[in-house]
Tab-separated table of C-alpha atoms in Angstrom:
chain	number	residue	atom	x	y	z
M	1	UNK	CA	2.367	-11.790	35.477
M	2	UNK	CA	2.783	-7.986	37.419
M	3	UNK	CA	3.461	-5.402	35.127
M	4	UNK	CA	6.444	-3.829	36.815
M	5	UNK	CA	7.003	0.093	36.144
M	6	UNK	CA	8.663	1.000	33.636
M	7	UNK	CA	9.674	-2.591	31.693
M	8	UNK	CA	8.467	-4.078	28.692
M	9	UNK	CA	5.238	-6.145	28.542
M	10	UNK	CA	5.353	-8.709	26.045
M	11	UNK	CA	3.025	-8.851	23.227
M	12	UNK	CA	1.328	-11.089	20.717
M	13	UNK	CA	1.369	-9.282	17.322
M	14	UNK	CA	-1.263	-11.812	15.246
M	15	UNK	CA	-3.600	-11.400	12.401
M	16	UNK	CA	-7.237	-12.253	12.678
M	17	UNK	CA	-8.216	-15.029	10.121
M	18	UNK	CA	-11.974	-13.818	9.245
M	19	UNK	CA	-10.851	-10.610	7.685
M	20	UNK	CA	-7.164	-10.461	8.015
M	21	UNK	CA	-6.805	-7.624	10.326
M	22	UNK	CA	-3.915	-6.765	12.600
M	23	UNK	CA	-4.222	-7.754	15.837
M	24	UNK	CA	-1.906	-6.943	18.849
M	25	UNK	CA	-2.660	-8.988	22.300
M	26	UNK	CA	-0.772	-8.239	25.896
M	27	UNK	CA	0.502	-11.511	26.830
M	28	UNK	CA	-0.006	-11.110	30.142
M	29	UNK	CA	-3.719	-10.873	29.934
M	30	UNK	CA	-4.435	-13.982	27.999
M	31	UNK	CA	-6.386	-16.137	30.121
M	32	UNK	CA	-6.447	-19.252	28.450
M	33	UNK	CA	-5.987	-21.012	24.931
M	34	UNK	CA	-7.788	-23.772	23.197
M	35	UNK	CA	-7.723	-26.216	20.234
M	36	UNK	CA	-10.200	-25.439	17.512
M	37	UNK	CA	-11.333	-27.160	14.385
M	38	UNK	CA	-10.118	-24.236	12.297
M	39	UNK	CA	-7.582	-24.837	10.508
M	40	UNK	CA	-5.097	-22.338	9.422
M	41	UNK	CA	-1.914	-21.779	8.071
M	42	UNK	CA	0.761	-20.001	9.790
M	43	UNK	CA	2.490	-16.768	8.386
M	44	UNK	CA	5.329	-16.379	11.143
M	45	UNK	CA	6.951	-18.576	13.388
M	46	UNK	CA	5.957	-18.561	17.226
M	47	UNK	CA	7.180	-20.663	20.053
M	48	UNK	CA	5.291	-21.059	22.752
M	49	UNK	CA	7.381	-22.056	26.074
M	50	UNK	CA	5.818	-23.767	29.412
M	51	UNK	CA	8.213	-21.250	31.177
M	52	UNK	CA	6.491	-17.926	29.611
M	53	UNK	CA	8.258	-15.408	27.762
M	54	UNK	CA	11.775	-15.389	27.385
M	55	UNK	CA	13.914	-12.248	28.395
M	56	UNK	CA	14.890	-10.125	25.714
M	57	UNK	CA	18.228	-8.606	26.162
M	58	UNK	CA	18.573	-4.832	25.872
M	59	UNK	CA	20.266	-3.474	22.773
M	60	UNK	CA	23.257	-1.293	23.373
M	61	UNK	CA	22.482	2.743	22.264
M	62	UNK	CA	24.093	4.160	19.208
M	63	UNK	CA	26.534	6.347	19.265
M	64	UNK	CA	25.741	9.770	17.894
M	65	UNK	CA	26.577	10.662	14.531
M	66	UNK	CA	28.613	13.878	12.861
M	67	UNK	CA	26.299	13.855	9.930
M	68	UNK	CA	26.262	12.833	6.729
M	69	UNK	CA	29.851	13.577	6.208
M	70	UNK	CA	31.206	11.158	9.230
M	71	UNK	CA	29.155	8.570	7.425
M	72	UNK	CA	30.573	9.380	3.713
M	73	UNK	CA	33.567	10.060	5.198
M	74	UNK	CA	36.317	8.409	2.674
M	75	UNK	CA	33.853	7.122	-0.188
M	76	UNK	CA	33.132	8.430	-3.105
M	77	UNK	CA	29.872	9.957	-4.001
M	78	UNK	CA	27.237	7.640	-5.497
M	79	UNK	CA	25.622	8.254	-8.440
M	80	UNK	CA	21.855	8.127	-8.853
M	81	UNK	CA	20.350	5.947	-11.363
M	82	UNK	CA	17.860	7.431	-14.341
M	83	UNK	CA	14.904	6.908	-13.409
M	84	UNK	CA	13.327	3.909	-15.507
M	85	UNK	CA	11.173	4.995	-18.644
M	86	UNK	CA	7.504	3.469	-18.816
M	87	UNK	CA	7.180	4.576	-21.849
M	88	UNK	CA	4.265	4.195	-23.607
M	89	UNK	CA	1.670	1.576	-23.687
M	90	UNK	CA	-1.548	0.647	-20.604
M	91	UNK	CA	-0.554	0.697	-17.008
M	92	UNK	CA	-2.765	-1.925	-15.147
M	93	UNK	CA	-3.977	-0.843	-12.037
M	94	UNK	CA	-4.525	-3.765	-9.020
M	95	UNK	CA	-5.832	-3.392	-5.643
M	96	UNK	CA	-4.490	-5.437	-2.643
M	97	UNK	CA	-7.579	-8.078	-1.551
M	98	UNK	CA	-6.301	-7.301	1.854
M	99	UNK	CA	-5.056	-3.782	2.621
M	100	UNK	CA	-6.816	-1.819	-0.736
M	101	UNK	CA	-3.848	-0.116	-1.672
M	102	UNK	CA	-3.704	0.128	-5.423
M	103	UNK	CA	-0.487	-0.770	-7.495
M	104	UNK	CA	0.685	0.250	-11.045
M	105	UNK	CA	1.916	-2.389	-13.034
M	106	UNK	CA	3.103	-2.791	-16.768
M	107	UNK	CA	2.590	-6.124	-17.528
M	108	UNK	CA	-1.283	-7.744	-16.177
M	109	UNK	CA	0.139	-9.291	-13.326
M	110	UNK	CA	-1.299	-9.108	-10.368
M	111	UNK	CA	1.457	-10.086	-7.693
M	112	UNK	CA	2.122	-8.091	-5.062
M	113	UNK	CA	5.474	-7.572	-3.343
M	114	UNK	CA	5.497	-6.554	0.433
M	115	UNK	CA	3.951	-3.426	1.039
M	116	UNK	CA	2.551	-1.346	4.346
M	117	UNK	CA	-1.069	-1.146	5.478
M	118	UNK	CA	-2.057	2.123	5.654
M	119	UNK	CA	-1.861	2.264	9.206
M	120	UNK	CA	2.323	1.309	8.333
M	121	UNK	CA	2.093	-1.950	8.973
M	122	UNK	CA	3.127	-4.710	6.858
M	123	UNK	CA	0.169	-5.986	5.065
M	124	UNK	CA	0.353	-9.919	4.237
M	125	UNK	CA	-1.712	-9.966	1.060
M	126	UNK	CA	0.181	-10.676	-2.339
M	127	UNK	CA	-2.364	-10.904	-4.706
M	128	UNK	CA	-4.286	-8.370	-6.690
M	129	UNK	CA	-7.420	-7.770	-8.206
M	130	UNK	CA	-7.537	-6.099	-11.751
M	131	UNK	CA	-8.993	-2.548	-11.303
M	132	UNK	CA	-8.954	-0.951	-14.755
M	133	UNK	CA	-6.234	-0.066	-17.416
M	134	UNK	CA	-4.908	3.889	-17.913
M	135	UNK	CA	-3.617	4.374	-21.540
């Protein structure tokens, strides 16, 4: 497939399943696929076509903005919530087994929600391992 000037080439966003690392491939450059004996299970939904990649329409731009105001305009002004008291007692700190970010938690439980690599990515692990305990 030519890469014509100035359009979009499709990629292949995937993660690697030895160590669970991003992985971006141009779709245009694969040269060939193959069944393994690996088995897997898949995190996102992909549909592969005999017709290669579908077109993507182009999204229409956004009209510029006033500000805040022209966005508030006619509501009332929202009030912000207290912040929640910890108060006192251990915080349980957990690393993600996939990313290494490390999480606070109250109560020893070590699921994660979705969170960003590092890099700003969103990481897939949702599990924690137990780190230590702050008092």
């Amino acid at each position: 497939m030519p890469t014509i000037p100035g359009s979009i080439t499709p990629i292949s966003d995937t993660i690697r399943s030895d160590d669970g690392e991003p992985r971006s491939y141009r779709v245009d450059r694969i040269q060939g696929a193959s069944v393994t004996g690996q088995s897997f299970a898949p995190r996102y939904l992909v549909e592969l076509t005999p017709e290669g990649p579908l077109p993507v329409g182009q999204s229409a731009p956004r009209p510029p903005t006033a500000g805040r105001a022209l966005r508030n305009a006619g509501t009332a002004p929202k009030r912000r919530r207290a912040a929640a008291v910890w108060g006192n007692g251990p915080t349980y700190v957990f690393r993600c087994t996939v990313c290494g970010k490390t999480f606070q938690r109250k109560s020893m439980d070590g699921s994660l929600n979705p969170h960003k690599q590092p890099g700003g990515y969103p990481c897939p692990g949702r599990v924690g391992t137990y780190v230590r305990t702050k008092y």
